[in-house]
Coordinates of C-alpha atoms and ligand atoms in Angstrom, one line a residue:
X1 CA 20.7 -28.4 -22.5
X2 CA 18.2 -29.7 -25.2
X3 CA 15.7 -26.6 -26.3
X4 CA 12.9 -29.3 -25.1
X5 CA 14.2 -29.9 -21.7
X6 CA 14.7 -25.7 -21.3
X7 CA 11.0 -24.8 -19.0
X8 CA 8.6 -22.3 -19.1
X9 CA 10.2 -18.2 -18.0
X10 CA 6.9 -17.5 -16.6
X11 CA 5.7 -18.9 -13.3
X12 CA 1.8 -17.1 -14.5
X13 CA 3.1 -13.5 -12.5
X14 CA 6.2 -12.2 -13.8
X15 CA 8.1 -13.3 -16.4
X16 CA 12.1 -12.7 -17.1
X17 CA 14.0 -11.7 -19.4
X18 CA 15.8 -14.0 -20.7
X19 CA 18.4 -14.2 -23.0
X20 CA 19.8 -11.0 -23.6
X21 CA 22.8 -11.5 -22.3
X22 CA 24.9 -7.9 -21.6
X23 CA 27.3 -5.7 -22.9
X24 CA 30.6 -5.9 -22.7
X25 CA 31.6 -4.7 -19.6
X26 CA 35.4 -3.6 -20.5
X27 CA 35.5 -2.7 -23.1
X28 CA 39.7 -2.7 -23.6
X29 CA 40.1 -6.2 -21.8
X30 CA 39.9 -9.1 -24.2
X31 CA 37.0 -11.5 -22.6
X32 CA 38.9 -14.0 -21.4
X33 CA 36.5 -17.1 -20.7
X34 CA 35.7 -18.4 -24.4
X35 CA 31.7 -17.9 -26.1
X36 CA 31.6 -14.6 -25.4
X37 CA 28.0 -13.8 -27.2
X38 CA 25.6 -11.0 -27.7
X39 CA 22.7 -13.2 -27.2
X40 CA 21.9 -16.1 -24.9
X41 CA 19.6 -19.9 -25.4
X42 CA 20.2 -20.1 -22.3
X43 CA 16.7 -18.3 -20.1
X44 CA 17.5 -15.8 -17.4
X45 CA 18.1 -16.8 -13.8
X46 CA 14.9 -16.4 -12.0
X47 CA 12.6 -17.6 -9.2
X48 CA 10.9 -19.4 -12.2
X49 CA 13.8 -20.5 -13.9
X50 CA 16.0 -22.3 -10.8
X51 CA 15.0 -25.5 -11.9
X52 CA 16.1 -25.3 -15.8
X53 CA 20.1 -25.1 -13.8
X54 CA 22.5 -28.2 -14.8
X55 CA 22.1 -30.1 -12.2
X56 CA 25.8 -30.0 -11.3
X57 CA 25.4 -26.2 -10.0
X58 CA 24.8 -25.9 -6.5
X59 CA 21.9 -24.1 -5.5
X60 CA 20.4 -22.8 -1.8
X61 CA 17.2 -25.7 -0.3
X62 CA 16.3 -23.6 2.4
X63 CA 12.8 -21.5 1.9
X64 CA 13.6 -17.6 0.4
X65 CA 10.8 -16.5 1.5
X66 CA 11.4 -17.5 5.9
X67 CA 14.8 -14.8 5.1
X68 CA 14.3 -11.0 6.5
X69 CA 16.4 -8.3 5.8
X70 CA 18.6 -9.2 8.6
X71 CA 22.0 -7.4 7.1
X72 CA 22.1 -4.3 4.9
X73 CA 25.4 -4.7 3.1
X74 CA 27.0 -1.0 1.3
X75 CA 29.2 -1.2 -1.5
X76 CA 28.0 -4.3 -3.4
X77 CA 29.7 -4.9 -4.9
X78 CA 31.5 -8.6 -6.9
X79 CA 33.4 -8.8 -3.7
X80 CA 31.0 -9.0 -0.9
X81 CA 28.4 -10.7 -3.1
X82 CA 31.5 -13.9 -3.0
X83 CA 33.0 -12.8 0.6
X84 CA 30.3 -12.0 2.7
X85 CA 27.1 -13.4 1.3
X86 CA 28.8 -16.6 -0.2
X87 CA 30.1 -16.9 4.5
X88 CA 26.5 -15.7 4.8
X89 CA 24.7 -18.3 2.6
X90 CA 26.5 -21.1 3.5
X91 CA 24.9 -20.2 6.9
X92 CA 22.3 -21.2 5.7
X93 CA 22.4 -23.8 3.6
X94 CA 23.2 -25.7 6.9
X95 CA 21.2 -27.7 8.9
X96 CA 16.7 -26.9 8.7
X97 CA 16.5 -24.3 9.4
X98 CA 19.4 -23.6 11.9
X99 CA 20.5 -20.0 10.0
X100 CA 18.6 -18.1 11.0
X101 CA 16.9 -15.5 8.8
X102 CA 19.9 -13.6 7.4
X103 CA 18.5 -11.8 4.8
X104 CA 20.7 -9.4 3.4
X105 CA 19.9 -5.8 1.1
X106 CA 22.2 -4.4 -0.6
X107 CA 22.4 -1.0 -1.1
X108 CA 24.4 0.2 -4.0
X109 CA 26.8 3.5 -3.1
X110 CA 27.2 5.7 -6.5
X111 CA 26.0 3.2 -9.7
X112 CA 22.6 1.8 -10.7
X113 CA 23.4 -0.9 -12.6
X114 CA 23.7 -3.7 -9.9
X115 CA 20.7 -3.5 -9.2
X116 CA 19.9 -3.5 -12.8
X117 CA 21.0 -6.2 -13.9
X118 CA 20.1 -8.1 -10.5
X119 CA 17.0 -6.7 -10.1
X120 CA 14.9 -8.9 -13.6
X121 CA 16.6 -11.6 -11.4
X122 CA 15.3 -11.9 -8.7
X123 CA 18.1 -10.7 -6.7
X124 CA 18.9 -14.4 -7.5
X125 CA 22.8 -14.7 -8.6
X126 CA 25.7 -17.3 -9.8
X127 CA 29.0 -17.4 -7.9
X128 CA 31.6 -19.7 -9.7
X129 CA 34.7 -21.1 -7.8
X130 CA 37.1 -21.7 -10.4
X131 CA 40.8 -23.0 -10.1
X132 CA 43.2 -25.8 -12.1
X133 CA 40.5 -28.5 -10.7
X134 CA 37.7 -26.9 -12.7
X135 CA 34.8 -24.2 -12.0
X136 CA 32.0 -24.7 -9.0
X137 CA 28.8 -22.8 -9.5
X138 CA 26.5 -21.7 -7.1
X139 CA 23.1 -20.0 -7.0
X140 CA 23.3 -17.2 -4.0
X141 CA 20.0 -16.7 -2.6
X142 CA 20.7 -14.9 0.4
X143 CA 20.0 -11.2 -1.3
X144 CA 16.3 -10.0 -1.2
X145 CA 16.9 -6.1 -2.6
X146 CA 20.1 -3.3 -3.9
X147 CA 19.3 -0.6 -2.8
X148 CA 20.9 2.7 -5.0
X149 CA 22.2 5.1 -2.4
X150 CA 22.0 8.0 -4.8
X151 CA 18.7 7.4 -6.2
X152 CA 16.7 6.4 -3.4
X153 CA 18.4 7.7 -0.4
X154 CA 15.2 8.2 2.0
X155 CA 14.6 4.3 0.8
X156 CA 17.6 3.2 2.1
X157 CA 17.6 4.8 5.0
X158 CA 14.8 3.9 6.6
X159 CA 15.8 0.2 5.7
X160 CA 19.1 0.5 7.5
X161 CA 16.8 2.4 10.3
X162 CA 14.3 -0.3 10.1
X163 CA 13.9 -2.1 13.7
X164 CA 14.2 -5.6 11.5
X165 CA 18.5 -4.3 10.2
X166 CA 20.7 -5.7 12.7
X167 CA 24.3 -5.7 10.8
X168 CA 25.1 -3.3 7.8
X169 CA 28.8 -4.0 7.0
X170 CA 30.4 -2.2 4.2
X171 CA 33.0 -2.6 1.1
X172 CA 32.8 0.8 0.1
X173 CA 37.3 0.8 -0.5
X174 CA 39.9 2.9 1.1
X175 CA 38.8 6.1 -0.6
X176 CA 35.0 5.7 0.1
X177 CA 36.1 6.2 4.0
X178 CA 36.8 10.2 2.8
X179 CA 38.9 10.9 5.8
X180 CA 42.6 11.8 6.1
X181 CA 44.4 8.4 5.8
X182 CA 47.6 10.3 8.0
X183 CA 45.6 11.3 10.8
X184 CA 42.6 8.6 10.9
X185 CA 40.1 11.4 11.1
X186 CA 37.2 12.8 8.9
X187 CA 38.0 15.1 5.7
X188 CA 35.5 17.4 6.4
X189 CA 36.0 19.2 3.6
X190 CA 35.4 15.8 1.5
X191 CA 32.3 17.5 -1.0
X192 CA 31.0 13.7 0.0
X193 CA 30.3 15.2 3.8
X194 CA 29.6 18.0 2.3
X195 CA 27.1 17.5 1.2
X196 CA 26.1 15.0 3.7
X197 CA 26.2 17.7 6.4
X198 CA 23.8 20.2 3.9
X199 CA 21.7 17.4 3.1
X200 CA 21.1 14.9 5.8
X201 CA 17.8 14.1 4.2
X202 CA 19.1 12.7 1.1
X203 CA 22.9 11.9 2.5
X204 CA 24.9 9.8 0.4
X205 CA 28.8 9.2 1.4
X206 CA 28.6 6.0 3.7
X207 CA 29.7 7.8 7.0
X208 CA 25.9 9.8 6.1
X209 CA 24.4 6.7 5.4
X210 CA 25.1 5.2 8.9
X211 CA 24.7 8.9 11.4
X212 CA 21.7 9.7 9.4
X213 CA 20.1 5.9 9.6
X214 CA 21.8 6.1 13.4
X215 CA 20.2 9.1 14.6
X216 CA 17.0 7.6 13.5
X217 CA 17.3 4.3 16.1
X218 CA 17.9 6.4 18.2
X219 CA 15.4 9.3 17.8
X220 CA 12.8 6.7 18.0
X221 CA 14.1 4.5 20.8
X222 CA 16.2 1.8 19.0
X223 CA 19.0 -0.4 19.7
X224 CA 21.8 0.6 16.8
X225 CA 22.6 -1.9 14.4
X226 CA 26.3 -3.3 14.9
X227 CA 28.5 -1.5 11.5
X228 CA 31.5 -3.7 10.3
X229 CA 34.0 -2.8 8.2
X230 CA 34.9 -5.1 5.7
X231 CA 37.6 -3.1 3.0
X232 CA 41.3 -3.6 3.1
X233 CA 41.9 -1.0 6.0
X234 CA 44.2 -1.4 9.5
X235 CA 41.5 -1.7 12.6
X236 CA 39.0 -0.2 9.6
X237 CA 35.8 -1.1 12.7
X238 CA 38.0 2.0 15.5
X239 CA 38.4 3.8 12.4
X240 CA 35.2 3.6 10.7
X241 CA 34.0 4.3 14.4
X242 CA 36.2 7.1 14.9
X243 CA 34.6 9.3 11.0
X244 CA 30.9 7.7 12.5
X245 CA 31.5 10.4 15.6
X246 CA 33.4 12.5 14.1
X247 CA 30.6 13.5 11.4
X248 CA 28.0 13.1 14.6
X249 CA 29.7 15.9 16.6
X250 CA 28.5 18.3 13.9
X251 CA 25.2 18.1 13.5
X252 CA 23.1 16.8 16.2
X253 CA 24.2 17.4 19.1
X254 CA 24.9 13.8 22.2
X255 CA 25.0 10.9 19.0
X256 CA 27.9 10.9 18.7
X257 CA 28.6 9.8 23.5
X258 CA 25.4 8.1 22.9
X259 CA 27.4 6.1 19.1
X260 CA 29.9 5.8 21.5
X261 CA 28.0 4.4 24.1
X262 CA 26.3 1.9 22.2
X263 CA 27.0 0.9 18.8
X264 CA 29.9 -2.0 18.0
X265 CA 32.7 -0.9 15.3
X266 CA 33.9 -4.9 15.3
X267 CA 37.4 -5.2 12.8
X268 CA 37.4 -7.8 10.6
X269 CA 40.5 -8.8 8.2
X270 CA 38.7 -9.9 4.9
X271 CA 40.1 -12.2 2.2
X272 CA 39.8 -13.5 -1.3
X273 CA 40.8 -12.9 -5.1
X274 CA 37.5 -11.7 -7.3
X275 CA 39.0 -9.8 -10.1
X276 CA 36.1 -7.0 -11.5
X277 CA 33.5 -8.8 -13.4
X278 CA 35.5 -9.7 -16.9
X279 CA 33.8 -9.3 -20.3
X280 CA 32.7 -13.1 -22.0
X281 CA 32.3 -14.1 -17.7
X282 CA 28.4 -14.5 -18.6
X283 CA 28.1 -16.2 -21.4
X284 CA 30.3 -18.9 -19.9
X285 CA 28.9 -19.2 -16.7
X286 CA 25.2 -19.8 -19.2
X287 CA 26.7 -22.5 -20.6
X288 CA 28.1 -23.6 -17.1
X289 CA 24.4 -23.4 -15.5
X290 CA 22.7 -23.4 -17.6
X291 CA 21.0 -20.0 -16.8
X292 CA 21.9 -16.6 -18.3
X293 CA 23.1 -14.6 -14.8
X294 CA 23.8 -10.3 -15.9
X295 CA 26.0 -10.6 -12.9
X296 CA 27.2 -13.9 -12.2
X297 CA 31.0 -13.8 -10.2
X298 CA 34.4 -15.8 -10.7
X299 CA 36.5 -15.8 -7.4
X300 CA 39.1 -18.1 -6.1
X301 CA 38.1 -21.8 -4.2
X302 CA 39.8 -19.8 -1.0
X303 CA 38.2 -17.4 0.7
X304 CA 39.0 -16.2 4.8
X305 CA 36.9 -13.5 7.4
X306 CA 38.8 -13.1 10.6
X307 CA 36.6 -11.1 12.8
X308 CA 36.7 -9.1 16.2
X309 CA 33.6 -11.2 18.2
X310 CA 31.7 -8.0 19.4
X311 CA 28.0 -7.8 18.1
X312 CA 25.1 -5.7 19.0
X313 CA 22.0 -7.3 21.1
X314 CA 20.7 -7.8 17.2
X315 CA 23.5 -10.6 16.9
X316 CA 25.2 -11.9 13.9
X317 CA 24.7 -15.4 11.3
X318 CA 26.7 -17.9 13.3
X319 CA 28.9 -17.2 10.6
X320 CA 31.6 -19.8 11.8
X321 CA 29.4 -22.5 10.9
X322 CA 30.3 -21.3 7.3
X323 CA 35.0 -21.4 8.8
X324 CA 34.1 -17.8 9.9
X325 CA 36.9 -17.7 12.8
X326 CA 36.5 -15.0 15.6
X327 CA 38.7 -13.7 17.3
X328 CA 39.5 -11.3 20.4
X329 CA 42.7 -9.9 18.0
X330 CA 42.3 -9.0 14.6
X331 CA 45.2 -6.7 14.4
X332 CA 47.4 -9.3 13.8
X333 CA 45.8 -11.5 10.6
X334 CA 45.5 -7.8 9.1
X335 CA 48.3 -6.9 9.1
X336 CA 50.1 -10.0 7.9
X337 CA 47.2 -9.9 4.7
X338 CA 47.7 -5.6 4.1
X339 CA 51.6 -6.7 4.3
X340 CA 51.6 -9.1 2.5
X341 CA 49.2 -10.3 0.2
X342 CA 47.8 -6.7 -0.7
X343 CA 51.2 -5.7 -0.7
X344 CA 52.9 -7.6 -3.1
X345 CA 49.6 -7.6 -5.2
X346 CA 50.4 -3.2 -5.1
X347 CA 54.1 -4.7 -5.9
X348 CA 52.9 -7.0 -9.1
X349 CA 50.2 -4.0 -10.0
X350 CA 53.1 -1.5 -10.6
X351 CA 56.0 -2.6 -11.3
X352 CA 54.1 -5.8 -13.3
X353 CA 51.6 -3.4 -15.2
X354 CA 55.4 -1.0 -16.4
X355 CA 56.8 -4.8 -17.8
X356 CA 53.3 -5.3 -19.4
X357 CA 52.2 -7.5 -17.5
X358 CA 47.9 -7.8 -17.7
X359 CA 47.7 -10.2 -14.9
X360 CA 48.9 -11.3 -11.1
X361 CA 48.9 -15.0 -12.7
X362 CA 51.1 -13.5 -16.4
X363 CA 53.7 -11.7 -13.8
X364 CA 54.2 -14.4 -11.4
X365 CA 54.9 -16.8 -14.0
X366 CA 57.5 -14.6 -15.1
X367 CA 60.4 -16.4 -13.0
X368 CA 62.0 -13.1 -12.2
X369 CA 58.4 -12.2 -10.5
X370 CA 58.7 -15.2 -9.0
X371 CA 62.0 -14.4 -7.9
X372 CA 60.9 -10.7 -6.7
X373 CA 58.3 -12.0 -4.5
X374 CA 59.9 -14.2 -2.9
X375 CA 62.2 -11.6 -1.4
X376 CA 60.3 -8.8 -1.5
X377 CA 58.3 -11.1 1.8
X378 CA 61.2 -11.8 2.6
X379 CA 61.6 -7.8 4.2
X380 CA 57.7 -8.1 4.4
X381 CA 58.3 -10.2 7.0
X382 CA 60.8 -9.1 9.8
X383 CA 57.8 -6.4 10.2
X384 CA 55.3 -8.5 10.8
X385 CA 53.8 -10.5 14.3
X386 CA 52.3 -13.9 12.9
X387 CA 49.1 -14.6 14.2
X388 CA 48.3 -17.8 16.4
X389 CA 48.2 -20.6 13.8
X390 CA 49.8 -18.5 11.1
X391 CA 53.5 -19.6 9.4
X392 CA 54.2 -16.2 7.8
X393 CA 56.9 -17.9 5.6
X394 CA 54.7 -20.8 4.9
X395 CA 51.9 -18.2 4.0
X396 CA 53.9 -16.5 1.6
X397 CA 54.5 -19.7 -0.5
X398 CA 50.1 -20.0 -0.5
X399 CA 49.6 -16.3 -1.6
X400 CA 52.3 -17.9 -4.3
X401 CA 50.1 -19.9 -5.0
X402 CA 47.0 -18.2 -4.5
X403 CA 48.7 -16.3 -8.1
X404 CA 49.6 -18.3 -10.5
X405 CA 45.9 -19.7 -10.0
X406 CA 45.3 -20.2 -14.4
X407 CA 41.4 -19.9 -14.0
X408 CA 41.7 -16.7 -12.0
X409 CA 42.8 -13.2 -15.0
X410 CA 42.9 -10.8 -12.0
X411 CA 44.6 -7.1 -14.0
X412 CA 47.2 -5.1 -12.7
X413 CA 45.7 -2.6 -13.4
X414 CA 42.6 -2.8 -11.5
X415 CA 44.9 -3.5 -8.3
X416 CA 46.5 -0.9 -9.5
X417 CA 43.6 1.4 -8.8
X418 CA 43.9 4.0 -6.3
X419 CA 47.2 3.1 -5.8
X420 CA 47.6 6.7 -3.2
X421 CA 44.5 5.4 -0.4
X422 CA 46.7 2.2 -0.8
X423 CA 50.8 1.9 -0.4
X424 CA 50.5 4.1 3.9
X425 CA 48.5 0.3 4.9
X426 CA 50.6 -1.5 2.1
X427 CA 53.9 -1.0 1.2
X428 CA 55.0 2.3 3.5
X429 CA 53.9 1.0 6.8
X430 CA 56.4 -2.0 6.8
X431 CA 58.8 0.5 5.2
X432 CA 58.7 3.0 8.1
X433 CA 59.4 0.1 10.7
X434 CA 62.1 -1.2 8.3
X435 CA 63.9 2.2 8.4
X436 CA 62.8 1.4 12.9
X437 CA 65.3 -0.6 13.0
X438 CA 67.7 0.2 9.8
X439 CA 66.6 -2.6 7.9
X440 CA 67.0 -2.2 3.7
X441 CA 63.6 -2.9 1.8
X442 CA 64.5 -2.1 -1.8
X443 CA 61.8 -4.5 -2.9
X444 CA 59.2 -2.0 -1.7
X445 CA 61.0 0.7 -2.8
X446 CA 60.8 -0.8 -6.1
X447 CA 56.9 -0.7 -5.8
X448 CA 57.0 2.7 -4.4
X449 CA 59.0 3.7 -7.3
X450 CA 57.0 2.1 -10.0
X451 CA 53.4 3.1 -8.8
X452 CA 55.6 6.8 -9.2
X453 CA 56.6 5.9 -13.1
X454 CA 53.0 4.8 -12.4
X455 CA 50.7 7.6 -11.8
X456 CA 53.2 9.3 -14.6
X457 CA 50.8 7.7 -16.7
X458 CA 52.5 5.7 -19.6
X459 CA 54.3 3.0 -20.2
X460 CA 57.8 1.8 -21.0
X461 CA 57.0 2.3 -24.8
X462 CA 55.5 5.1 -24.0
X463 CA 51.8 4.5 -24.0
X464 CA 49.8 6.9 -21.9
X465 CA 48.4 4.7 -18.8
X466 CA 44.2 5.0 -18.0
X467 CA 45.2 6.1 -14.2
X468 CA 42.3 6.1 -11.8
X469 CA 42.8 7.6 -8.4
X470 CA 41.5 10.2 -7.1
X471 CA 44.4 12.2 -6.2
X472 CA 45.4 11.7 -9.9
X473 CA 45.4 15.3 -11.2
X474 CA 47.4 16.5 -8.7
X475 CA 50.0 13.9 -8.9
X476 CA 50.4 14.1 -12.2
X477 CA 50.2 18.4 -11.9
X478 CA 53.2 17.1 -9.6
X479 CA 55.1 15.2 -11.6
X480 CA 55.5 18.0 -15.1
X481 CA 55.9 20.2 -12.5
X482 CA 58.4 18.7 -11.9
X483 CA 60.2 17.8 -14.5
X484 CA 61.7 14.0 -16.3
X485 CA 64.7 14.3 -13.4
X486 CA 63.8 11.1 -11.1
X487 CA 65.3 13.6 -7.7
X488 CA 63.2 15.7 -8.8
X489 CA 59.3 12.5 -9.3
X490 CA 60.1 11.7 -6.2
X491 CA 61.1 14.9 -3.6
X492 CA 57.6 15.8 -5.9
X493 CA 55.6 13.2 -4.5
X494 CA 57.1 12.4 -1.3
X495 CA 55.3 15.8 -0.6
X496 CA 52.2 14.1 -0.8
X497 CA 51.6 14.2 2.5
X498 CA 48.1 12.2 3.1
X499 CA 50.3 9.3 1.7
X500 CA 53.6 9.8 3.1
X501 CA 53.3 11.5 6.1
X502 CA 56.4 13.9 7.2
X503 CA 58.4 11.4 8.5
X504 CA 59.2 10.3 5.1
X505 CA 59.4 13.0 3.5
X506 CA 62.1 13.9 5.1
X507 CA 64.2 10.9 6.2
X508 CA 66.7 11.2 3.8
X509 CA 67.1 7.4 3.3
X510 CA 63.2 7.3 1.8
X511 CA 64.8 9.9 -0.8
X512 CA 68.4 8.8 -1.6
X513 CA 66.3 5.1 -1.8
X514 CA 63.4 5.7 -3.7
X515 CA 65.3 8.6 -7.0
X516 CA 67.7 5.4 -7.3
X517 CA 64.5 3.3 -7.9
X518 CA 63.1 5.1 -10.0
X519 CA 66.2 6.2 -11.7
X520 CA 66.9 2.3 -13.0
X521 CA 63.0 2.2 -13.2
X522 CA 63.4 5.0 -16.7
X523 CA 66.5 3.8 -17.7
X524 CA 66.4 0.2 -17.4
X525 CA 62.3 -0.5 -17.8
X526 CA 61.0 -2.2 -14.5
X527 CA 61.5 -6.2 -16.1
X528 CA 65.3 -5.0 -15.4
X529 CA 65.9 -3.2 -12.3
X530 CA 63.8 -5.8 -11.0
X531 CA 67.1 -8.2 -12.4
X532 CA 69.8 -5.8 -11.3
X533 CA 68.2 -5.6 -7.6
X534 CA 68.1 -9.5 -7.7
X535 CA 71.6 -9.7 -8.4
X536 CA 72.8 -7.9 -5.9
X537 CA 73.3 -9.7 -2.0
X538 CA 70.3 -9.0 -0.5
X539 CA 71.7 -6.1 1.4
X540 CA 71.0 -5.9 6.0
X541 CA 71.0 -3.0 6.4
X542 CA 71.1 1.1 4.9
Ligands
CS2_601 C1 43.3 -5.9 -4.4 C2 42.0 -7.5 -3.0 O1 42.4 -5.0 -5.5 C3 42.9 -4.9 -5.0 O2 44.0 -4.1 -4.6 O3 44.4 -5.9 -3.6 O4 40.9 -6.4 -3.8 C4 42.4 -8.2 -3.0 O5 42.3 -9.0 -3.8 C5 41.6 -9.0 -2.2 O6 42.5 -7.5 -0.9 C6 42.6 -10.7 -1.1 O7 41.7 -10.9 -0.3

């Protein structure tokens, strides 16, 4: 856009900061998007500069002023902004006024950076759906504010407890639930939970915040809000309900019973591939849209949300108008997605990382890995019940196509994070069922062995791996104490009962399969171990 056509960055009341981009987010990664720059010639996105967006950029036509803060989202990050918020945006963008007044307040439970990036641009942001067909940008208007829990817990509790708040959604990642994955109960010894029990006036955990706000609503005679978990955990609604009640029972008498009777915790399955922000993206998006955005989100075009239709009287957006599916039983959708998508993601993350593949796209471009995926899914599918209307073989093929999207770079390192919290529902649940039916699981074994090698902290070239996991220090200590023999490493790690439970640790088929797989990885490396696995005729039984 010629400089003369650039609008002034002021509306008389507010001055948008123009230019100035943002610094690199992850210094470790090379820019994927060309044109990374420190300063931008484009005006900063904000309410006053919207008209400067290039004509091809989709934008909301509704009156933002009519939105009310009806939905509060805990764990505001790229995923929710490209998923739940975007589905809501689509409802609002529908026929005039029919989308209601469903504005969103986001909350960050740890870092202030989302607020710092979004506040100067009136909480507007850009989403870009990207694939081989080219990028499609959209300006999103439904986010009204971002609160930062550590900086102002009281403001966040007040917002949650406000009569207008009808729904609270969450994407706080697996570890944000502060639970024992083996029992599904609250980990009352977790530092964040201990803090919140000792300081109910300044909670910081998701569970502590929900309970503080629900207690306040009950005290004020208000109806509760609906609590919708959007994390990749099985039976996420039921799990969160149990954790909230566990926490409440430790405090105010009667509250847990009220929650049990009054609060709806619908389960949901969420799906969209949304990599973490990468260096250079902002500048690339600015070229695309004509506006500088410090917090754009790039995502794949595919998106799916299946929710149990159990909402409190405060209602919900007419999400079905945006393609959200409502189901009486979300479990078959959850299982298929967690085990086929997230399970294969984790397998590719560990084995791919070890083999030197930086992204999921690079891994599936390697024919060996693509064949491995086919075998992996053949191990997973027999343990699943297909959701209504879904052919799981077709689903597998669609996943491979999504992974191969050349416009999305999803780092194996990112997906490898927090493996101790992800393995049980992604890989081990299938392994358990296959063991129960005496079905062999060489691909699952190799994937878990990949994790066992990865958390040792050295890649195949001897370089250090930046292992991010709440249990990283414990895992490292166990591995060091065990020494180099695969059989000892496997025994040491199988002893982490929060991951493997007592059953897998006691099953000799598991120890034997993992030891053989760890041995293959240690001797020959991930690619050769996969090649060997593929060369062996698929064993039907252990
Ligand atoms: C990924 C997920 O980071 C991860 O662990 O497996 O974020 C995945 O991309 C989404 O669940 C896709 O819906």
